[in-house]
Amino acid sequence: MKTPLTRSFRSGSSFGKARAGFSAAAMALALAACTTGPAGSLADAQAAVAEGDLKRAQLLVSGYLEEQPQDAAALELSGDVAMRMGNLDLAITQFKNLSAVPGKEQAGSDLLAEAFLANGNTRMAKRSLSDHGIETPRAYGVAVGVALIEGRSNQALETLQEGLERFDDSADLHALDAYLTLQAGDLNGAKAKLKTALGHDANLVDAQLLAGRIALLEQDLPTAKASFENVVAQEPNHQTALLALIAIARDTGDDANLKRLMAQAEQGGKVNPIAVYFAAQMAFENNEVKRAFELLQPIVGQSRTFPALDRLVGLVAARRGQTNEAIISLNRYFSGGGEDRVARLVLAAEQHRNKEHEAAWETVQPLLSDPKSGPQILQLGVSIASALNLKDADALKARIAGAGPDQKFLQAMGQAGAAIKAGNWKRADAIYAELLASGHDKEVGLLNNAALAKLELGDGAAATALARKAAKLAPQDAVVLDTLGWVLFKTEGASEESRNLLAMAATKKPGDKAIAQHLGTVSKALSSN
C-alpha cells in the first residue's frame, strides 16, 4: 500500500504472501517443476523477486508479457517490481493495463491510484479511486495518503478510522494509524499501534520504515539502521530508507558503507518527491535543518508539488532565515488547501518580518479569533496591528493581560529569571516557593521552572513532584515534557519513561537544541546500560 510512509511490498497481493511465507530457496524449489514456456518465465520472475533480484525479475516478466500481454498475474508483478525499483511510469502503465483485464478492474484501479500517489499526482490518484469506490484496504490507504498530502488531516483521520472498522486485520492500515499517532506527538501510542501492525506482517515495509523513524527520534541508531536495512533488503532502491541509511553512515563515520549506499542510491534513477519529502521530514524532526534543506534541493522547484512538501520547505526556509522562500512556499501550502496552526503562525511572522504587514494581518486572523490562542500569538497580533496603526492592538493587549497571571506574578517570575541568570538558584527557588504558596500552584510555567530550580539545588524528590504536576496540567507541552524527562534522568537515571518523554518533546518541538541534546544524552546512557 502506498501510504504517506512510503510504498510497501503489498502483503495483500499473491506475490506479497509468497514472499512472506517462503524463503528464496523454498520458492525456487516450489517453482522448479514449472520452468518451461511462458509459465516458466513467470515462475522464474517470481523466484527472482523472492531472491531480491528485481532487475532480473523485470526482464523475465517483460519477456513473458510479450507473449501473454493480458496475463493479470504478470501485469501485477511487473507493476509491483517497477514500483519497488522506482520506475513509476512503467508501474502506472502496467496497472492501467491490469485494470482493463476482465475481473481485475477493482484491483487494477486501486493499484493505479497507488502508483499515481507514489508519483505525487493526487488528482489522478483520486480519479482512479473514483472508478470503483473505496472498497479495499489499499484503496483506504491511498485515500488517506491523498488527504494527508493535500493537507486535509481531519478527513484523513476519518477515512482511516472507517477503513480500520472495515478491515481490522490490515497491517497496512494499522501501520498508517501508527504513523498518524506519531505525527500527533503520541510516541507510546504510536509504538503500541506499530506493534499491532508488525504482528500482522513483521516485514511490512511501511511498518519497518516507521520503526526506523521512531528509533531515530530516540537516538537509537543501531535499531534505526536495522529497520532501514530491512526495508532496503526488500526494496533495494527504496529512496527514503537509503537516504536514512546514508545519514546514519555519515553520522557514525562509516565511510565505506556511506560510499556503497551513495552508489546504490544513485542507481535508483528518477528522484521520487514523496520519498525525499519523508526523508527530509525525518531530518527536520531530528533538528538537522541543514540536512533537511540539502535533501529537499533536488525536488524544490519541480512543476509537481503537494501541500505537505510546501509546508516543510517553508518551515525549513524560515529556520534558515530565508524569509522570501518561506513566504512563497507557505502561501502555496495554504492556497493548495492546507491548514496548520504552526505553518500559519510562521507565515504571519515571516510576512511581518518582511514588512508585508497587511498580508500578515490577514494570515494571522484565524489564530487571533481562536479564544484558546496564547500570548505568543496574541503578541504577534499586537505587533502587526501596531505596524498598521490599528485599534485592534489595544484589544489584543487587553486579552494578553486578561488571559495570563497578574502583573505582580509576572514581575516576580522576571526576578526569578534574573536570579537564575546570575547563578543565584536559591533566590529563584525562594521566589518560586512564595508564588506557589500564594495560589499560583496551577501555573504550568511556574511549576516547570520551580522543578528545574529544585533539581539544580539537589532536591530530586521535590523536582520530580513539581515536574509531574506540570506535565499533568500540560501533557502536550514540549518544554514541560522535556523538563520531566530530564528531571527523571538526573534523579533516577536513564529509563524508557525518560527517553519516551524526551522523544515526545522532540517530536513536538523539532527545532529545540536543548531538547535534542537531552534526548541524545538519555538515549546514549540507556543504550550503554
Coordinates of C-alpha atoms in Angstrom, one line a residue:
M1 CA 0.0 0.0 0.0
K2 CA 1.3 3.4 -0.8
T3 CA 0.7 5.4 2.3
P4 CA 2.3 8.6 3.5
L5 CA 5.1 6.5 5.0
T6 CA 6.3 5.0 1.7
R7 CA 5.3 2.2 -0.6
S8 CA 5.5 -1.3 0.8
F9 CA 5.7 -4.7 -0.9
R10 CA 2.0 -5.4 -0.8
S11 CA 1.2 -8.2 1.7
G12 CA -2.3 -8.3 0.3
S13 CA -1.2 -9.5 -3.1
S14 CA -0.4 -13.0 -4.1
F15 CA 3.2 -12.2 -4.6
G16 CA 3.4 -10.5 -1.2
K17 CA 2.1 -13.6 0.6
A18 CA 4.5 -15.8 -1.3
R19 CA 7.4 -13.5 -0.4
A20 CA 6.5 -13.5 3.3
G21 CA 5.8 -17.2 3.5
F22 CA 8.8 -18.9 1.8
S23 CA 12.5 -18.5 1.7
A24 CA 14.2 -17.8 -1.6
A25 CA 15.4 -21.4 -1.8
A26 CA 12.0 -22.8 -0.9
M27 CA 10.4 -20.6 -3.5
A28 CA 12.8 -21.8 -6.2
L29 CA 12.2 -25.4 -5.3
A30 CA 8.5 -25.0 -5.3
L31 CA 8.6 -23.5 -8.8
A32 CA 11.3 -25.8 -10.2
A33 CA 8.7 -28.1 -11.8
C34 CA 7.4 -25.2 -13.9
T35 CA 10.4 -23.9 -15.8
T36 CA 9.4 -24.2 -19.5
G37 CA 7.4 -22.0 -21.7
P38 CA 5.7 -18.7 -20.8
A39 CA 4.6 -20.1 -17.4
G40 CA 8.1 -21.0 -16.6
S41 CA 9.3 -17.4 -17.4
L42 CA 6.7 -16.0 -15.0
A43 CA 7.7 -18.5 -12.3
D44 CA 11.3 -17.6 -12.8
A45 CA 10.4 -13.9 -12.4
Q46 CA 8.6 -14.7 -9.2
A47 CA 11.6 -16.6 -7.9
A48 CA 13.9 -13.6 -8.8
V49 CA 11.7 -11.3 -6.7
A50 CA 12.0 -13.7 -3.8
E51 CA 15.7 -13.6 -4.2
G52 CA 15.7 -9.8 -4.3
D53 CA 17.0 -9.6 -7.9
L54 CA 14.5 -7.1 -9.1
K55 CA 16.3 -6.2 -12.4
R56 CA 16.3 -9.8 -13.5
A57 CA 12.6 -10.2 -12.4
Q58 CA 11.6 -7.3 -14.5
L59 CA 13.5 -8.6 -17.6
L60 CA 11.8 -12.0 -17.2
V61 CA 8.3 -10.7 -16.6
S62 CA 8.7 -8.3 -19.6
G63 CA 9.6 -11.2 -21.8
Y64 CA 6.6 -13.2 -20.6
L65 CA 4.2 -10.2 -21.2
E66 CA 5.4 -10.1 -24.8
E67 CA 3.7 -13.5 -25.3
Q68 CA 0.9 -13.0 -22.8
P69 CA 0.1 -9.3 -22.7
Q70 CA -3.2 -9.7 -20.8
D71 CA -1.9 -12.0 -18.1
A72 CA -3.2 -10.4 -14.9
A73 CA -0.6 -12.0 -12.6
A74 CA 2.2 -10.9 -14.8
L75 CA 0.9 -7.4 -15.1
E76 CA 0.6 -7.0 -11.4
L77 CA 4.1 -8.5 -10.8
S78 CA 5.6 -6.2 -13.4
G79 CA 3.9 -3.1 -11.9
D80 CA 4.9 -4.2 -8.4
V81 CA 8.6 -4.7 -9.3
A82 CA 8.5 -1.4 -11.2
M83 CA 7.2 0.4 -8.1
R84 CA 9.9 -1.1 -5.9
M85 CA 12.6 -0.1 -8.4
G86 CA 11.3 3.5 -8.6
N87 CA 10.1 3.2 -12.2
L88 CA 6.7 4.8 -11.5
D89 CA 5.9 5.4 -15.2
L90 CA 6.1 1.7 -16.0
A91 CA 4.1 0.8 -12.9
I92 CA 1.3 3.2 -14.0
T93 CA 1.3 1.7 -17.5
Q94 CA 1.1 -1.9 -16.2
F95 CA -1.6 -1.2 -13.6
K96 CA -3.6 0.7 -16.2
N97 CA -3.4 -2.4 -18.4
L98 CA -4.4 -4.6 -15.4
S99 CA -7.5 -2.5 -14.8
A100 CA -8.6 -3.3 -18.3
V101 CA -8.5 -7.1 -17.7
P102 CA -12.0 -8.6 -17.0
G103 CA -12.4 -9.3 -13.3
K104 CA -9.4 -7.2 -12.3
E105 CA -11.0 -3.8 -12.7
Q106 CA -11.1 -3.0 -9.0
A107 CA -7.6 -4.3 -8.2
G108 CA -6.1 -2.6 -11.2
S109 CA -7.7 0.8 -10.4
D110 CA -6.6 0.6 -6.7
L111 CA -3.0 -0.2 -7.8
L112 CA -3.1 2.5 -10.4
A113 CA -4.2 5.0 -7.7
E114 CA -1.4 3.8 -5.5
A115 CA 1.1 4.4 -8.3
F116 CA -0.2 7.9 -9.1
L117 CA 0.1 8.8 -5.4
A118 CA 3.7 7.5 -5.3
N119 CA 4.4 9.8 -8.2
G120 CA 2.9 12.8 -6.4
N121 CA -0.1 13.0 -8.7
T122 CA -3.0 13.2 -6.2
R123 CA -5.5 14.3 -8.9
M124 CA -5.1 11.2 -10.9
A125 CA -5.0 9.0 -7.7
K126 CA -8.4 10.4 -6.8
R127 CA -9.7 9.8 -10.3
S128 CA -8.6 6.2 -10.2
L129 CA -10.2 5.6 -6.9
S130 CA -13.5 7.0 -8.1
D131 CA -13.7 4.4 -10.8
H132 CA -14.7 1.6 -8.4
G133 CA -15.0 3.4 -5.0
I134 CA -13.1 2.8 -1.8
E135 CA -13.8 -0.8 -1.1
T136 CA -10.4 -2.4 -0.1
P137 CA -7.6 -1.7 2.5
R138 CA -5.4 -0.5 -0.3
A139 CA -8.0 2.0 -1.5
Y140 CA -8.4 3.3 2.0
G141 CA -4.7 3.7 2.4
V142 CA -4.4 5.7 -0.9
A143 CA -7.4 7.9 0.1
V144 CA -5.8 8.6 3.5
G145 CA -2.5 9.4 1.7
V146 CA -4.1 11.7 -0.7
A147 CA -5.9 13.6 2.1
L148 CA -2.7 14.0 4.0
I149 CA -0.6 15.1 1.1
E150 CA -3.3 17.7 0.2
G151 CA -3.3 19.0 3.8
R152 CA -6.8 17.6 4.8
S153 CA -5.7 16.0 8.0
N154 CA -9.2 15.7 9.6
Q155 CA -10.6 13.9 6.6
A156 CA -7.5 11.6 6.5
L157 CA -8.2 10.6 10.1
E158 CA -11.9 10.0 9.4
T159 CA -11.1 7.9 6.4
L160 CA -8.6 5.8 8.3
Q161 CA -10.9 5.1 11.1
E162 CA -13.6 4.0 8.6
G163 CA -11.0 1.7 7.0
L164 CA -9.9 0.2 10.3
E165 CA -13.5 -0.6 11.2
R166 CA -14.0 -2.5 8.0
F167 CA -10.6 -4.1 7.7
D168 CA -9.2 -4.5 11.2
D169 CA -6.8 -7.2 10.1
S170 CA -5.0 -4.9 7.6
A171 CA -1.3 -4.5 8.6
D172 CA -1.0 -1.6 6.2
L173 CA -3.8 0.4 7.8
H174 CA -2.5 -0.3 11.3
A175 CA 0.9 1.0 10.2
L176 CA -0.7 4.1 8.8
D177 CA -2.6 4.6 12.1
A178 CA 0.7 4.3 14.0
Y179 CA 2.3 6.9 11.7
L180 CA -0.5 9.4 12.3
T181 CA -0.4 8.8 16.0
L182 CA 3.3 9.6 16.0
Q183 CA 2.5 12.8 14.0
A184 CA 0.2 13.8 16.7
G185 CA 3.0 13.5 19.2
D186 CA 1.9 10.3 21.0
L187 CA 5.1 8.3 20.9
N188 CA 3.9 5.5 23.2
G189 CA 0.6 5.2 21.3
A190 CA 2.5 5.0 18.0
K191 CA 4.7 2.2 19.4
A192 CA 1.6 0.2 20.5
K193 CA -0.1 0.6 17.1
L194 CA 3.1 -0.2 15.3
K195 CA 3.4 -3.4 17.3
T196 CA -0.1 -4.4 16.1
A197 CA 0.9 -3.7 12.5
L198 CA 4.1 -5.8 12.8
G199 CA 2.0 -8.6 14.5
H200 CA 0.0 -8.8 11.2
D201 CA 3.1 -8.6 9.0
A202 CA 6.6 -8.5 10.6
N203 CA 8.3 -7.5 7.3
L204 CA 5.8 -4.8 6.2
V205 CA 7.9 -2.1 4.7
D206 CA 5.8 0.8 6.0
A207 CA 6.0 -0.6 9.5
Q208 CA 9.8 -1.1 9.3
L209 CA 10.2 2.4 8.0
L210 CA 8.2 3.8 10.9
A211 CA 10.2 1.7 13.3
G212 CA 13.3 3.2 11.9
R213 CA 11.9 6.7 12.2
I214 CA 10.9 6.2 15.9
A215 CA 14.4 4.8 16.6
L216 CA 16.0 7.9 15.1
L217 CA 13.8 10.1 17.3
E218 CA 15.1 8.1 20.3
Q219 CA 18.7 8.4 19.1
D220 CA 18.9 4.6 18.8
L221 CA 21.0 4.4 15.7
P222 CA 21.6 0.6 15.7
T223 CA 17.8 -0.2 15.8
A224 CA 17.1 2.5 13.2
K225 CA 19.8 1.1 10.9
A226 CA 18.4 -2.5 11.3
S227 CA 14.9 -1.3 10.4
F228 CA 16.0 0.7 7.3
E229 CA 18.2 -2.2 6.2
N230 CA 15.2 -4.5 6.4
V231 CA 13.4 -2.1 4.0
V232 CA 16.3 -2.0 1.6
A233 CA 16.6 -5.8 1.7
Q234 CA 13.1 -5.9 0.3
E235 CA 13.3 -2.8 -1.9
P236 CA 16.9 -2.1 -2.9
N237 CA 16.0 1.2 -4.5
H238 CA 13.8 2.5 -1.6
Q239 CA 14.9 6.1 -1.6
T240 CA 13.7 7.1 1.9
A241 CA 15.4 4.1 3.6
L242 CA 18.6 4.6 1.6
L243 CA 18.7 8.3 2.5
A244 CA 18.2 7.5 6.1
L245 CA 21.0 4.9 6.0
I246 CA 23.3 7.4 4.3
A247 CA 22.6 9.9 7.1
I248 CA 23.3 7.2 9.7
A249 CA 26.6 6.2 8.0
R250 CA 27.6 9.8 7.8
D251 CA 26.9 10.4 11.4
T252 CA 28.7 7.3 12.6
G253 CA 31.8 7.8 10.4
D254 CA 31.1 4.6 8.4
D255 CA 32.8 5.9 5.3
A256 CA 32.9 2.5 3.5
N257 CA 29.2 1.9 3.9
L258 CA 28.5 5.5 3.0
K259 CA 30.2 5.2 -0.3
R260 CA 28.3 1.9 -1.1
L261 CA 25.0 3.4 -0.1
M262 CA 25.6 6.6 -2.2
A263 CA 26.3 4.4 -5.2
Q264 CA 23.2 2.3 -4.6
A265 CA 21.0 5.5 -4.2
E266 CA 22.4 6.9 -7.5
Q267 CA 21.3 3.7 -9.3
G268 CA 17.7 4.4 -8.3
G269 CA 17.4 6.9 -11.2
K270 CA 14.5 9.3 -11.0
V271 CA 14.0 11.1 -7.7
N272 CA 10.7 10.3 -6.0
P273 CA 9.4 13.5 -4.4
I274 CA 7.3 11.7 -1.8
A275 CA 10.3 9.6 -0.7
V276 CA 12.6 12.7 -0.4
Y277 CA 9.9 14.6 1.5
F278 CA 9.6 12.0 4.2
A279 CA 13.4 11.6 4.5
A280 CA 13.7 15.4 4.8
Q281 CA 10.9 15.4 7.4
M282 CA 12.8 12.9 9.5
A283 CA 15.9 15.1 9.3
F284 CA 13.9 18.2 10.3
E285 CA 12.3 16.4 13.3
N286 CA 15.8 15.4 14.4
N287 CA 16.8 19.1 14.3
E288 CA 19.0 18.5 11.3
V289 CA 17.8 21.6 9.4
K290 CA 20.8 21.8 7.1
R291 CA 20.4 18.1 6.2
A292 CA 16.7 18.6 5.5
F293 CA 17.5 21.6 3.3
E294 CA 20.0 19.5 1.3
L295 CA 17.6 16.7 0.8
L296 CA 14.9 19.0 -0.4
Q297 CA 17.0 20.8 -3.0
P298 CA 16.6 18.2 -5.9
I299 CA 12.8 18.4 -5.7
V300 CA 12.3 22.1 -4.8
G301 CA 11.1 24.0 -7.9
Q302 CA 9.8 21.0 -9.7
S303 CA 6.5 21.6 -11.5
R304 CA 4.7 18.9 -9.4
T305 CA 4.4 19.7 -5.8
F306 CA 2.0 19.0 -2.9
P307 CA 0.9 20.9 0.2
A308 CA 2.8 18.8 2.7
L309 CA 6.0 19.4 0.8
D310 CA 5.3 23.1 0.5
R311 CA 4.8 23.3 4.3
L312 CA 8.1 21.6 5.1
V313 CA 10.0 23.7 2.6
G314 CA 8.5 26.8 4.1
L315 CA 9.3 25.8 7.7
V316 CA 12.9 24.8 6.8
A317 CA 13.4 28.1 4.9
A318 CA 12.1 30.1 7.9
R319 CA 14.5 28.3 10.2
R320 CA 17.4 29.2 7.8
G321 CA 16.3 32.8 7.7
Q322 CA 15.2 32.6 4.1
T323 CA 12.1 34.8 4.5
N324 CA 11.1 35.2 0.9
E325 CA 11.3 31.4 0.2
A326 CA 9.4 30.7 3.4
I327 CA 6.6 33.1 2.4
I328 CA 6.3 31.7 -1.1
S329 CA 6.2 28.0 0.0
L330 CA 3.8 28.6 2.9
N331 CA 1.5 30.7 0.7
R332 CA 1.5 27.8 -1.8
Y333 CA 0.7 25.4 1.1
F334 CA -2.4 27.4 2.1
S335 CA -3.6 28.1 -1.5
G336 CA -3.3 24.3 -2.1
G337 CA -5.9 23.6 0.6
G338 CA -3.5 23.1 3.6
E339 CA -4.3 24.2 7.1
D340 CA -2.0 24.1 10.1
R341 CA -1.6 26.4 13.1
V342 CA 2.2 26.2 13.2
A343 CA 2.5 27.0 9.5
R344 CA 0.1 29.9 9.8
L345 CA 2.0 31.4 12.7
V346 CA 5.3 31.1 10.9
L347 CA 3.9 32.6 7.7
A348 CA 2.4 35.5 9.6
A349 CA 5.7 36.1 11.4
E350 CA 7.7 35.9 8.2
Q351 CA 5.4 38.3 6.4
H352 CA 5.5 40.7 9.3
R353 CA 9.4 40.5 9.3
N354 CA 9.3 41.2 5.6
K355 CA 7.1 44.3 6.2
E356 CA 4.2 42.7 4.4
H357 CA 2.0 43.8 7.4
E358 CA -1.4 43.7 5.6
A359 CA -0.8 40.2 4.4
A360 CA 0.5 39.1 7.8
W361 CA -2.7 40.6 9.5
E362 CA -4.9 38.6 7.1
T363 CA -2.9 35.4 7.7
V364 CA -3.0 35.6 11.5
Q365 CA -6.7 36.3 11.7
P366 CA -7.9 32.7 12.2
L367 CA -5.4 32.3 15.1
L368 CA -6.4 35.6 16.7
S369 CA -10.1 34.7 16.5
D370 CA -9.4 31.5 18.5
P371 CA -10.1 32.2 22.2
K372 CA -7.6 29.5 23.1
S373 CA -4.7 31.2 21.4
G374 CA -1.9 32.0 23.8
P375 CA 0.3 35.1 24.5
Q376 CA 2.8 34.3 21.7
I377 CA 0.1 34.5 19.0
L378 CA -1.6 37.5 20.6
Q379 CA 1.7 39.4 20.9
L380 CA 2.4 38.8 17.2
G381 CA -1.1 40.2 16.6
V382 CA -0.2 43.3 18.7
S383 CA 3.0 43.8 16.7
I384 CA 1.3 43.6 13.4
A385 CA -1.7 45.7 14.4
S386 CA 0.7 48.4 15.7
A387 CA 2.6 48.4 12.5
L388 CA -0.7 49.1 10.7
N389 CA -1.9 51.6 13.3
L390 CA -5.0 49.5 14.0
K391 CA -7.0 50.0 17.2
D392 CA -7.1 46.2 17.4
A393 CA -3.7 46.4 19.1
D394 CA -5.3 47.7 22.3
A395 CA -7.9 45.0 22.4
L396 CA -5.2 42.3 21.9
K397 CA -3.1 43.8 24.7
A398 CA -6.2 43.6 27.0
R399 CA -6.6 40.0 26.0
I400 CA -3.0 39.2 26.9
A401 CA -3.4 40.9 30.3
G402 CA -6.7 39.2 31.0
A403 CA -5.6 35.7 29.8
G404 CA -2.5 35.5 31.9
P405 CA -1.4 35.9 35.5
D406 CA -1.4 39.4 37.2
Q407 CA 1.5 41.8 36.7
K408 CA 2.8 41.2 40.2
F409 CA 3.2 37.5 39.3
L410 CA 4.9 38.3 36.1
Q411 CA 7.3 40.7 37.8
A412 CA 8.2 38.0 40.3
M413 CA 8.8 35.5 37.6
G414 CA 11.1 38.0 35.9
Q415 CA 13.0 38.5 39.1
A416 CA 13.5 34.7 39.4
G417 CA 14.7 34.5 35.9
A418 CA 17.2 37.3 36.5
A419 CA 18.4 35.4 39.6
I420 CA 19.0 32.2 37.6
K421 CA 21.0 34.2 35.0
A422 CA 23.1 35.5 37.9
G423 CA 23.6 31.9 39.1
N424 CA 21.6 32.5 42.3
W425 CA 19.4 29.4 42.2
K426 CA 18.5 29.7 45.9
R427 CA 17.0 33.2 45.4
A428 CA 15.0 31.8 42.4
D429 CA 13.8 28.9 44.4
A430 CA 12.6 31.1 47.2
I431 CA 10.6 33.3 44.8
Y432 CA 9.0 30.2 43.2
A433 CA 8.1 28.8 46.6
E434 CA 6.4 32.0 47.6
L435 CA 4.4 32.1 44.4
L436 CA 3.4 28.5 44.7
A437 CA 2.2 29.2 48.3
S438 CA 0.2 32.2 47.2
G439 CA -2.3 30.5 45.0
H440 CA -0.3 30.1 41.8
D441 CA 0.2 26.3 42.1
K442 CA -1.6 25.6 38.8
E443 CA 0.6 27.9 36.7
V444 CA 2.4 25.5 34.4
G445 CA 5.4 27.8 33.7
L446 CA 5.9 28.3 37.4
L447 CA 5.8 24.6 38.2
N448 CA 8.2 23.8 35.3
N449 CA 10.7 26.4 36.4
A450 CA 10.4 25.6 40.1
A451 CA 11.2 21.9 39.2
L452 CA 14.4 23.0 37.5
A453 CA 15.4 25.1 40.5
K454 CA 14.8 22.2 42.8
L455 CA 16.8 19.9 40.6
E456 CA 19.7 22.4 40.5
L457 CA 19.7 22.6 44.3
G458 CA 19.8 18.8 44.6
D459 CA 16.2 18.2 45.8
G460 CA 15.3 15.5 43.4
A461 CA 12.1 14.4 45.1
A462 CA 10.6 17.9 45.0
A463 CA 11.8 18.4 41.4
T464 CA 10.1 15.2 40.3
A465 CA 6.8 16.1 42.1
L466 CA 6.7 19.6 40.6
A467 CA 7.6 18.4 37.1
R468 CA 5.0 15.6 37.2
K469 CA 2.3 18.1 38.3
A470 CA 3.2 20.4 35.4
A471 CA 3.1 17.5 32.9
K472 CA -0.4 16.5 34.3
L473 CA -1.6 20.0 33.6
A474 CA 0.0 20.4 30.2
P475 CA 0.6 16.8 28.8
Q476 CA 1.3 18.1 25.3
D477 CA 3.7 20.9 26.1
A478 CA 7.2 20.1 24.7
V479 CA 9.1 22.2 27.3
V480 CA 7.2 20.6 30.1
L481 CA 7.8 17.1 28.7
D482 CA 11.5 17.9 28.3
T483 CA 11.8 19.1 31.9
L484 CA 10.1 16.0 33.3
G485 CA 12.2 13.6 31.2
W486 CA 15.4 15.4 32.2
V487 CA 14.5 15.5 35.9
L488 CA 13.7 11.8 35.9
F489 CA 17.0 11.1 34.2
K490 CA 19.0 13.2 36.6
T491 CA 17.3 11.8 39.7
E492 CA 16.6 8.2 38.7
G493 CA 19.0 7.5 35.9
A494 CA 18.2 6.6 32.2
S495 CA 14.8 4.9 31.7
E496 CA 12.3 4.2 29.0
E497 CA 10.0 6.7 30.6
S498 CA 12.6 9.5 30.5
R499 CA 13.6 8.7 26.9
N500 CA 9.9 8.5 25.7
L501 CA 9.1 11.8 27.3
L502 CA 12.1 13.5 25.7
A503 CA 11.3 11.8 22.3
M504 CA 7.7 13.2 22.5
A505 CA 9.1 16.6 23.3
A506 CA 11.5 16.4 20.3
T507 CA 8.6 15.4 18.0
K508 CA 6.5 18.4 19.2
K509 CA 9.4 20.9 19.0
P510 CA 11.9 19.6 16.5
G511 CA 14.0 22.8 16.3
D512 CA 14.8 22.9 20.0
K513 CA 18.6 22.3 20.5
A514 CA 18.3 21.7 24.3
I515 CA 15.6 19.1 23.9
A516 CA 17.6 17.3 21.2
Q517 CA 20.7 17.4 23.4
H518 CA 18.8 15.9 26.4
L519 CA 17.3 13.2 24.2
G520 CA 20.7 12.3 22.8
T521 CA 22.3 12.1 26.3
V522 CA 19.5 9.9 27.7
S523 CA 19.4 7.6 24.7
K524 CA 23.1 7.1 24.8
A525 CA 23.0 6.3 28.5
L526 CA 20.2 3.9 28.0
S527 CA 22.0 2.1 25.2
S528 CA 25.1 1.8 27.4
N529 CA 23.1 0.2 30.1

